[in-house]
PDB file of C-alpha atoms in Angstrom:
ATOM      1  CA  MET A   3     -15.841  21.070  24.751  1.00 78.00           C
ATOM      2  CA  TYR A   4     -16.614  24.239  21.834  1.00 88.00           C
ATOM      3  CA  GLU A   5     -12.640  24.144  22.043  1.00 93.00           C
ATOM      4  CA  ILE A   6     -12.419  20.860  20.408  1.00 95.00           C
ATOM      5  CA  PHE A   7     -14.698  21.744  18.189  1.00 95.00           C
ATOM      6  CA  GLN A   8     -12.881  24.983  16.825  1.00 95.00           C
ATOM      7  CA  ASN A   9      -8.968  22.922  17.263  1.00 94.00           C
ATOM      8  CA  TYR A  10     -10.931  20.912  14.438  1.00 95.00           C
ATOM      9  CA  LEU A  11     -12.131  23.465  12.156  1.00 95.00           C
ATOM     10  CA  GLU A  12      -8.244  25.061  12.462  1.00 95.00           C
ATOM     11  CA  GLN A  13      -7.131  22.186  11.281  1.00 94.00           C
ATOM     12  CA  LYS A  14      -8.543  21.863   8.186  1.00 93.00           C
ATOM     13  CA  THR A  15      -8.184  24.709   7.379  1.00 92.00           C
ATOM     14  CA  SER A  16      -8.410  28.917   7.788  1.00 93.00           C
ATOM     15  CA  PHE A  17     -10.892  30.661   9.648  1.00 95.00           C
ATOM     16  CA  THR A  18     -10.848  33.899  10.436  1.00 94.00           C
ATOM     17  CA  LYS A  19     -11.645  34.938  14.540  1.00 95.00           C
ATOM     18  CA  SER A  20     -14.884  37.265  13.199  1.00 96.00           C
ATOM     19  CA  GLU A  21     -15.936  33.540  10.998  1.00 96.00           C
ATOM     20  CA  LEU A  22     -14.959  31.555  14.036  1.00 96.00           C
ATOM     21  CA  ASP A  23     -16.921  33.632  16.384  1.00 96.00           C
ATOM     22  CA  ARG A  24     -20.074  33.752  14.211  1.00 97.00           C
ATOM     23  CA  ILE A  25     -19.715  29.385  13.194  1.00 97.00           C
ATOM     24  CA  GLN A  26     -20.198  29.549  17.539  1.00 97.00           C
ATOM     25  CA  SER A  27     -22.503  32.017  17.938  1.00 97.00           C
ATOM     26  CA  PHE A  28     -24.807  28.377  15.880  1.00 97.00           C
ATOM     27  CA  ALA A  29     -23.340  25.617  17.955  1.00 97.00           C
ATOM     28  CA  ILE A  30     -25.861  24.065  20.376  1.00 97.00           C
ATOM     29  CA  ILE A  31     -23.642  21.556  22.598  1.00 97.00           C
ATOM     30  CA  LYS A  32     -25.344  18.303  23.671  1.00 98.00           C
ATOM     31  CA  LYS A  33     -24.380  16.255  25.687  1.00 98.00           C
ATOM     32  CA  LEU A  34     -26.135  12.245  26.497  1.00 98.00           C
ATOM     33  CA  ARG A  35     -25.393   9.298  29.054  1.00 98.00           C
ATOM     34  CA  LYS A  36     -24.575   6.335  27.299  1.00 97.00           C
ATOM     35  CA  ARG A  37     -27.744   3.844  25.554  1.00 97.00           C
ATOM     36  CA  GLN A  38     -29.274   7.571  25.530  1.00 98.00           C
ATOM     37  CA  TYR A  39     -30.693   8.380  22.235  1.00 98.00           C
ATOM     38  CA  LEU A  40     -29.341  11.059  19.245  1.00 98.00           C
ATOM     39  CA  LEU A  41     -31.517  10.536  17.457  1.00 98.00           C
ATOM     40  CA  GLN A  42     -34.948   7.334  18.144  1.00 98.00           C
ATOM     41  CA  GLU A  43     -36.425   6.135  14.249  1.00 97.00           C
ATOM     42  CA  GLY A  44     -40.181   8.534  13.008  1.00 97.00           C
ATOM     43  CA  ASP A  45     -38.282  11.315  14.822  1.00 98.00           C
ATOM     44  CA  ILE A  46     -37.245  13.673  11.898  1.00 98.00           C
ATOM     45  CA  TRP A  47     -33.188  14.374  12.275  1.00 97.00           C
ATOM     46  CA  LYS A  48     -33.018  18.023  11.932  1.00 97.00           C
ATOM     47  CA  TYR A  49     -29.247  18.634  12.694  1.00 97.00           C
ATOM     48  CA  ASP A  50     -25.888  18.370  11.468  1.00 97.00           C
ATOM     49  CA  ALA A  51     -23.312  17.291  14.561  1.00 97.00           C
ATOM     50  CA  PHE A  52     -20.117  16.952  15.474  1.00 97.00           C
ATOM     51  CA  ILE A  53     -18.704  14.810  17.890  1.00 98.00           C
ATOM     52  CA  THR A  54     -15.747  15.642  20.933  1.00 97.00           C
ATOM     53  CA  GLU A  55     -16.015  13.307  23.117  1.00 97.00           C
ATOM     54  CA  GLY A  56     -17.736   9.539  23.228  1.00 97.00           C
ATOM     55  CA  CYS A  57     -18.530   7.154  20.861  1.00 97.00           C
ATOM     56  CA  LEU A  58     -22.020   6.379  19.538  1.00 98.00           C
ATOM     57  CA  ARG A  59     -24.180   4.395  16.904  1.00 97.00           C
ATOM     58  CA  THR A  60     -26.143   4.695  14.187  1.00 97.00           C
ATOM     59  CA  TYR A  61     -28.276   1.182  13.775  1.00 97.00           C
ATOM     60  CA  SER A  62     -31.736   0.078  12.692  1.00 97.00           C
ATOM     61  CA  VAL A  63     -34.286  -2.937  14.245  1.00 96.00           C
ATOM     62  CA  ASP A  64     -35.820  -5.124  11.602  1.00 95.00           C
ATOM     63  CA  GLU A  65     -39.338  -7.674  12.207  1.00 94.00           C
ATOM     64  CA  LYS A  66     -37.856  -9.721  14.116  1.00 94.00           C
ATOM     65  CA  GLY A  67     -35.918  -7.594  16.642  1.00 93.00           C
ATOM     66  CA  ASN A  68     -33.041  -7.735  15.461  1.00 93.00           C
ATOM     67  CA  GLU A  69     -30.378  -4.669  15.805  1.00 95.00           C
ATOM     68  CA  HIS A  70     -28.817  -3.986  12.307  1.00 96.00           C
ATOM     69  CA  VAL A  71     -25.024  -1.249  12.745  1.00 96.00           C
ATOM     70  CA  ILE A  72     -25.426   1.084   9.614  1.00 95.00           C
ATOM     71  CA  ASN A  73     -21.782   2.877  11.171  1.00 94.00           C
ATOM     72  CA  PHE A  74     -19.547   4.229  14.366  1.00 96.00           C
ATOM     73  CA  SER A  75     -19.053   7.520  14.713  1.00 95.00           C
ATOM     74  CA  ILE A  76     -16.847   8.755  17.723  1.00 96.00           C
ATOM     75  CA  GLU A  77     -14.750  12.420  18.160  1.00 96.00           C
ATOM     76  CA  ASN A  78     -13.411  14.876  15.548  1.00 95.00           C
ATOM     77  CA  TRP A  79     -16.470  13.017  13.697  1.00 96.00           C
ATOM     78  CA  TRP A  80     -19.743  14.090  11.597  1.00 96.00           C
ATOM     79  CA  THR A  81     -22.986  11.752  12.410  1.00 97.00           C
ATOM     80  CA  GLY A  82     -26.778  12.036  12.322  1.00 96.00           C
ATOM     81  CA  ASP A  83     -29.534  10.813   9.232  1.00 97.00           C
ATOM     82  CA  ARG A  84     -28.629  12.562   6.074  1.00 94.00           C
ATOM     83  CA  GLU A  85     -31.520  11.464   4.472  1.00 96.00           C
ATOM     84  CA  SER A  86     -34.458  12.250   6.845  1.00 97.00           C
ATOM     85  CA  LEU A  87     -32.517  15.676   6.850  1.00 96.00           C
ATOM     86  CA  LEU A  88     -32.609  16.338   3.234  1.00 95.00           C
ATOM     87  CA  SER A  89     -35.718  14.579   2.595  1.00 97.00           C
ATOM     88  CA  GLN A  90     -37.424  16.084   6.444  1.00 96.00           C
ATOM     89  CA  GLU A  91     -39.053  12.775   6.668  1.00 97.00           C
ATOM     90  CA  PRO A  92     -39.032  10.656   9.444  1.00 98.00           C
ATOM     91  CA  SER A  93     -35.813   9.122   9.728  1.00 98.00           C
ATOM     92  CA  LEU A  94     -35.304   4.636   9.500  1.00 97.00           C
ATOM     93  CA  PHE A  95     -32.724   5.068  12.289  1.00 98.00           C
ATOM     94  CA  ASN A  96     -31.529   5.480  15.817  1.00 98.00           C
ATOM     95  CA  ILE A  97     -28.971   6.674  16.762  1.00 98.00           C
ATOM     96  CA  ASP A  98     -27.588   6.233  20.715  1.00 98.00           C
ATOM     97  CA  ALA A  99     -24.714   7.568  22.754  1.00 98.00           C
ATOM     98  CA  ILE A 100     -22.002   3.332  23.486  1.00 97.00           C
ATOM     99  CA  GLU A 101     -20.651   6.065  26.276  1.00 97.00           C
ATOM    100  CA  ASP A 102     -20.637   9.332  28.083  1.00 98.00           C
ATOM    101  CA  SER A 103     -20.339  12.117  24.869  1.00 98.00           C
ATOM    102  CA  GLU A 104     -21.307  14.999  23.883  1.00 98.00           C
ATOM    103  CA  LEU A 105     -21.645  17.045  20.819  1.00 98.00           C
ATOM    104  CA  VAL A 106     -22.089  20.385  19.117  1.00 98.00           C
ATOM    105  CA  LEU A 107     -24.980  21.342  17.295  1.00 98.00           C
ATOM    106  CA  PHE A 108     -25.886  22.678  14.516  1.00 98.00           C
ATOM    107  CA  THR A 109     -29.060  23.418  12.841  1.00 97.00           C
ATOM    108  CA  HIS A 110     -30.170  22.925   9.572  1.00 96.00           C
ATOM    109  CA  GLU A 111     -31.222  26.991   8.586  1.00 97.00           C
ATOM    110  CA  ASN A 112     -28.040  27.856  10.524  1.00 98.00           C
ATOM    111  CA  PHE A 113     -25.733  25.135   8.872  1.00 97.00           C
ATOM    112  CA  GLU A 114     -26.336  25.947   5.425  1.00 97.00           C
ATOM    113  CA  LEU A 115     -25.982  29.723   6.345  1.00 97.00           C
ATOM    114  CA  LEU A 116     -22.344  29.607   7.503  1.00 97.00           C
ATOM    115  CA  CYS A 117     -21.774  27.796   4.651  1.00 97.00           C
ATOM    116  CA  GLN A 118     -23.017  29.894   2.292  1.00 97.00           C
ATOM    117  CA  GLU A 119     -21.695  33.011   4.601  1.00 97.00           C
ATOM    118  CA  ILE A 120     -17.838  30.991   5.288  1.00 97.00           C
ATOM    119  CA  PRO A 121     -16.489  29.618   1.689  1.00 96.00           C
ATOM    120  CA  ALA A 122     -13.986  27.893   3.761  1.00 96.00           C
ATOM    121  CA  PHE A 123     -16.529  26.474   5.981  1.00 96.00           C
ATOM    122  CA  ASN A 124     -18.650  24.675   2.867  1.00 96.00           C
ATOM    123  CA  ASN A 125     -15.331  23.947   1.381  1.00 95.00           C
ATOM    124  CA  MET A 126     -14.554  21.880   4.270  1.00 95.00           C
ATOM    125  CA  ILE A 127     -17.945  20.232   4.453  1.00 95.00           C
ATOM    126  CA  ASN A 128     -17.300  19.713   0.798  1.00 94.00           C
ATOM    127  CA  SER A 129     -14.515  17.751   1.683  1.00 94.00           C
ATOM    128  CA  ILE A 130     -16.013  15.667   4.297  1.00 94.00           C
ATOM    129  CA  LEU A 131     -19.170  14.765   2.664  1.00 93.00           C
ATOM    130  CA  GLN A 132     -17.310  13.914  -0.596  1.00 94.00           C
ATOM    131  CA  ARG A 133     -15.054  11.591   1.771  1.00 93.00           C
ATOM    132  CA  SER A 134     -17.858   9.762   3.283  1.00 92.00           C
ATOM    133  CA  PHE A 135     -19.419   9.317   0.200  1.00 92.00           C
ATOM    134  CA  ILE A 136     -16.296   7.169  -0.397  1.00 93.00           C
ATOM    135  CA  ALA A 137     -16.114   5.498   2.541  1.00 90.00           C
ATOM    136  CA  SER A 138     -19.989   4.411   2.297  1.00 92.00           C
ATOM    137  CA  GLN A 139     -18.609   3.439  -1.280  1.00 93.00           C
ATOM    138  CA  ASN A 140     -15.776   1.591   0.316  1.00 91.00           C
ATOM    139  CA  ARG A 141     -18.691  -0.163   3.317  1.00 90.00           C
ATOM    140  CA  ILE A 142     -21.212  -1.456   1.063  1.00 91.00           C
ATOM    141  CA  ARG A 143     -18.186  -3.460  -1.391  1.00 91.00           C
ATOM    142  CA  SER A 144     -16.230  -5.215   1.236  1.00 89.00           C
ATOM    143  CA  THR A 145     -19.974  -5.809   2.620  1.00 88.00           C
ATOM    144  CA  LEU A 146     -20.811  -7.724  -0.756  1.00 91.00           C
ATOM    145  CA  SER A 147     -17.245  -8.819  -1.463  1.00 94.00           C
ATOM    146  CA  LEU A 148     -15.322  -9.906   1.920  1.00 93.00           C
ATOM    147  CA  THR A 149     -15.453 -13.282   3.727  1.00 93.00           C
ATOM    148  CA  ALA A 150     -16.412 -13.099   6.955  1.00 93.00           C
ATOM    149  CA  GLU A 151     -12.904 -12.661   8.448  1.00 93.00           C
ATOM    150  CA  GLU A 152     -11.987 -10.465   5.562  1.00 93.00           C
ATOM    151  CA  LYS A 153     -14.845  -8.097   6.657  1.00 94.00           C
ATOM    152  CA  TYR A 154     -13.204  -8.740  10.534  1.00 94.00           C
ATOM    153  CA  LEU A 155      -9.596  -8.442   9.221  1.00 92.00           C
ATOM    154  CA  ASN A 156     -10.711  -4.894   7.177  1.00 92.00           C
ATOM    155  CA  PHE A 157     -12.347  -3.480  10.471  1.00 93.00           C
ATOM    156  CA  ILE A 158      -9.670  -4.270  12.940  1.00 92.00           C
ATOM    157  CA  ASN A 159      -7.062  -2.639  10.188  1.00 91.00           C
ATOM    158  CA  LYS A 160      -9.402   0.531   9.674  1.00 91.00           C
ATOM    159  CA  TYR A 161     -10.490   0.593  13.170  1.00 91.00           C
ATOM    160  CA  PRO A 162      -7.924  -0.072  16.066  1.00 89.00           C
ATOM    161  CA  GLY A 163      -9.497   0.910  18.381  1.00 87.00           C
ATOM    162  CA  PHE A 164     -12.354   0.558  18.443  1.00 89.00           C
ATOM    163  CA  ALA A 165     -12.769  -3.406  19.726  1.00 85.00           C
ATOM    164  CA  MET A 166     -11.540  -1.901  22.641  1.00 88.00           C
ATOM    165  CA  ARG A 167     -14.074   0.277  22.504  1.00 93.00           C
ATOM    166  CA  ILE A 168     -17.534  -1.368  21.260  1.00 95.00           C
ATOM    167  CA  PRO A 169     -19.149  -4.047  22.646  1.00 95.00           C
ATOM    168  CA  GLN A 170     -19.092  -7.841  19.788  1.00 94.00           C
ATOM    169  CA  THR A 171     -21.730  -7.479  19.414  1.00 95.00           C
ATOM    170  CA  MET A 172     -22.998  -3.806  18.317  1.00 96.00           C
ATOM    171  CA  ILE A 173     -19.486  -5.000  15.635  1.00 96.00           C
ATOM    172  CA  ALA A 174     -20.695  -8.473  14.465  1.00 95.00           C
ATOM    173  CA  SER A 175     -23.600  -6.602  13.516  1.00 96.00           C
ATOM    174  CA  TYR A 176     -22.428  -3.903  12.370  1.00 95.00           C
ATOM    175  CA  LEU A 177     -20.478  -6.513   9.682  1.00 95.00           C
ATOM    176  CA  GLY A 178     -23.560  -8.603   9.453  1.00 93.00           C
ATOM    177  CA  MET A 179     -23.004 -11.513  10.796  1.00 94.00           C
ATOM    178  CA  THR A 180     -23.460 -13.361  14.791  1.00 93.00           C
ATOM    179  CA  PRO A 181     -22.274 -12.214  17.632  1.00 93.00           C
ATOM    180  CA  GLU A 182     -21.038 -16.479  17.542  1.00 95.00           C
ATOM    181  CA  THR A 183     -18.750 -15.717  13.963  1.00 94.00           C
ATOM    182  CA  LEU A 184     -17.309 -12.920  14.914  1.00 94.00           C
ATOM    183  CA  SER A 185     -16.204 -14.720  18.658  1.00 93.00           C
ATOM    184  CA  ARG A 186     -14.786 -17.778  15.840  1.00 94.00           C
ATOM    185  CA  ILE A 187     -13.491 -15.290  14.190  1.00 93.00           C
ATOM    186  CA  ARG A 188     -11.621 -13.752  16.406  1.00 90.00           C
ATOM    187  CA  LYS A 189     -10.103 -16.952  17.804  1.00 89.00           C
ATOM    188  CA  GLN A 190      -8.459 -18.557  14.383  1.00 87.00           C
ATOM    189  CA  THR A 191      -7.402 -14.374  13.988  1.00 83.00           C
ATOM    190  CA  ALA A 192      -6.079 -14.119  17.945  1.00 79.00           C
ATOM    191  CA  LYS A 193      -3.742 -18.383  16.986  1.00 80.00           C
ATOM    192  CA  LYS A 194      -2.568 -17.151  13.585  1.00 76.00           C
ATOM    193  CA  SER A 195      -0.698 -14.222  15.435  1.00 67.00           C
TER     194      SER A 195
END
């Protein structure tokens, strides 16, 4: 499992053998069964987490018990609650496994130490954070300005494999619509193609 993470690192930038060994020395391997929590609302998030296998979702639950999916994370993506991590306040989110999943975790203290010690690692993380910020801006824009059908088509075009891996109810929640609306849109778009 760690080899997948090391391959990811080597594809992103160049590291020396000693830098890779140092990164590995702090790695914690975590396996999750389907529906198992990585983080529960009210807990404080303490890790930087990389997914080597599987699919997870980050979501909140409102006072009526409705789930609101914030994002999905798959292989070679990072996940976690950055606000809870940095503020050390209880998380407002849950993160659970949609599929059996495997992750490489780093305590935030060790992660920060790696960023200080290994400039290439720090540069890689800064680049990831910048792309993540842009993705969040684009998600907010599409949520506010696109029609339900445009949101669905945008989602399918951007993440073509997700429809096969993620239950439609979760996709509907992510898109901010009811499962019935998503079903209707899927039927309409299937007729058009």
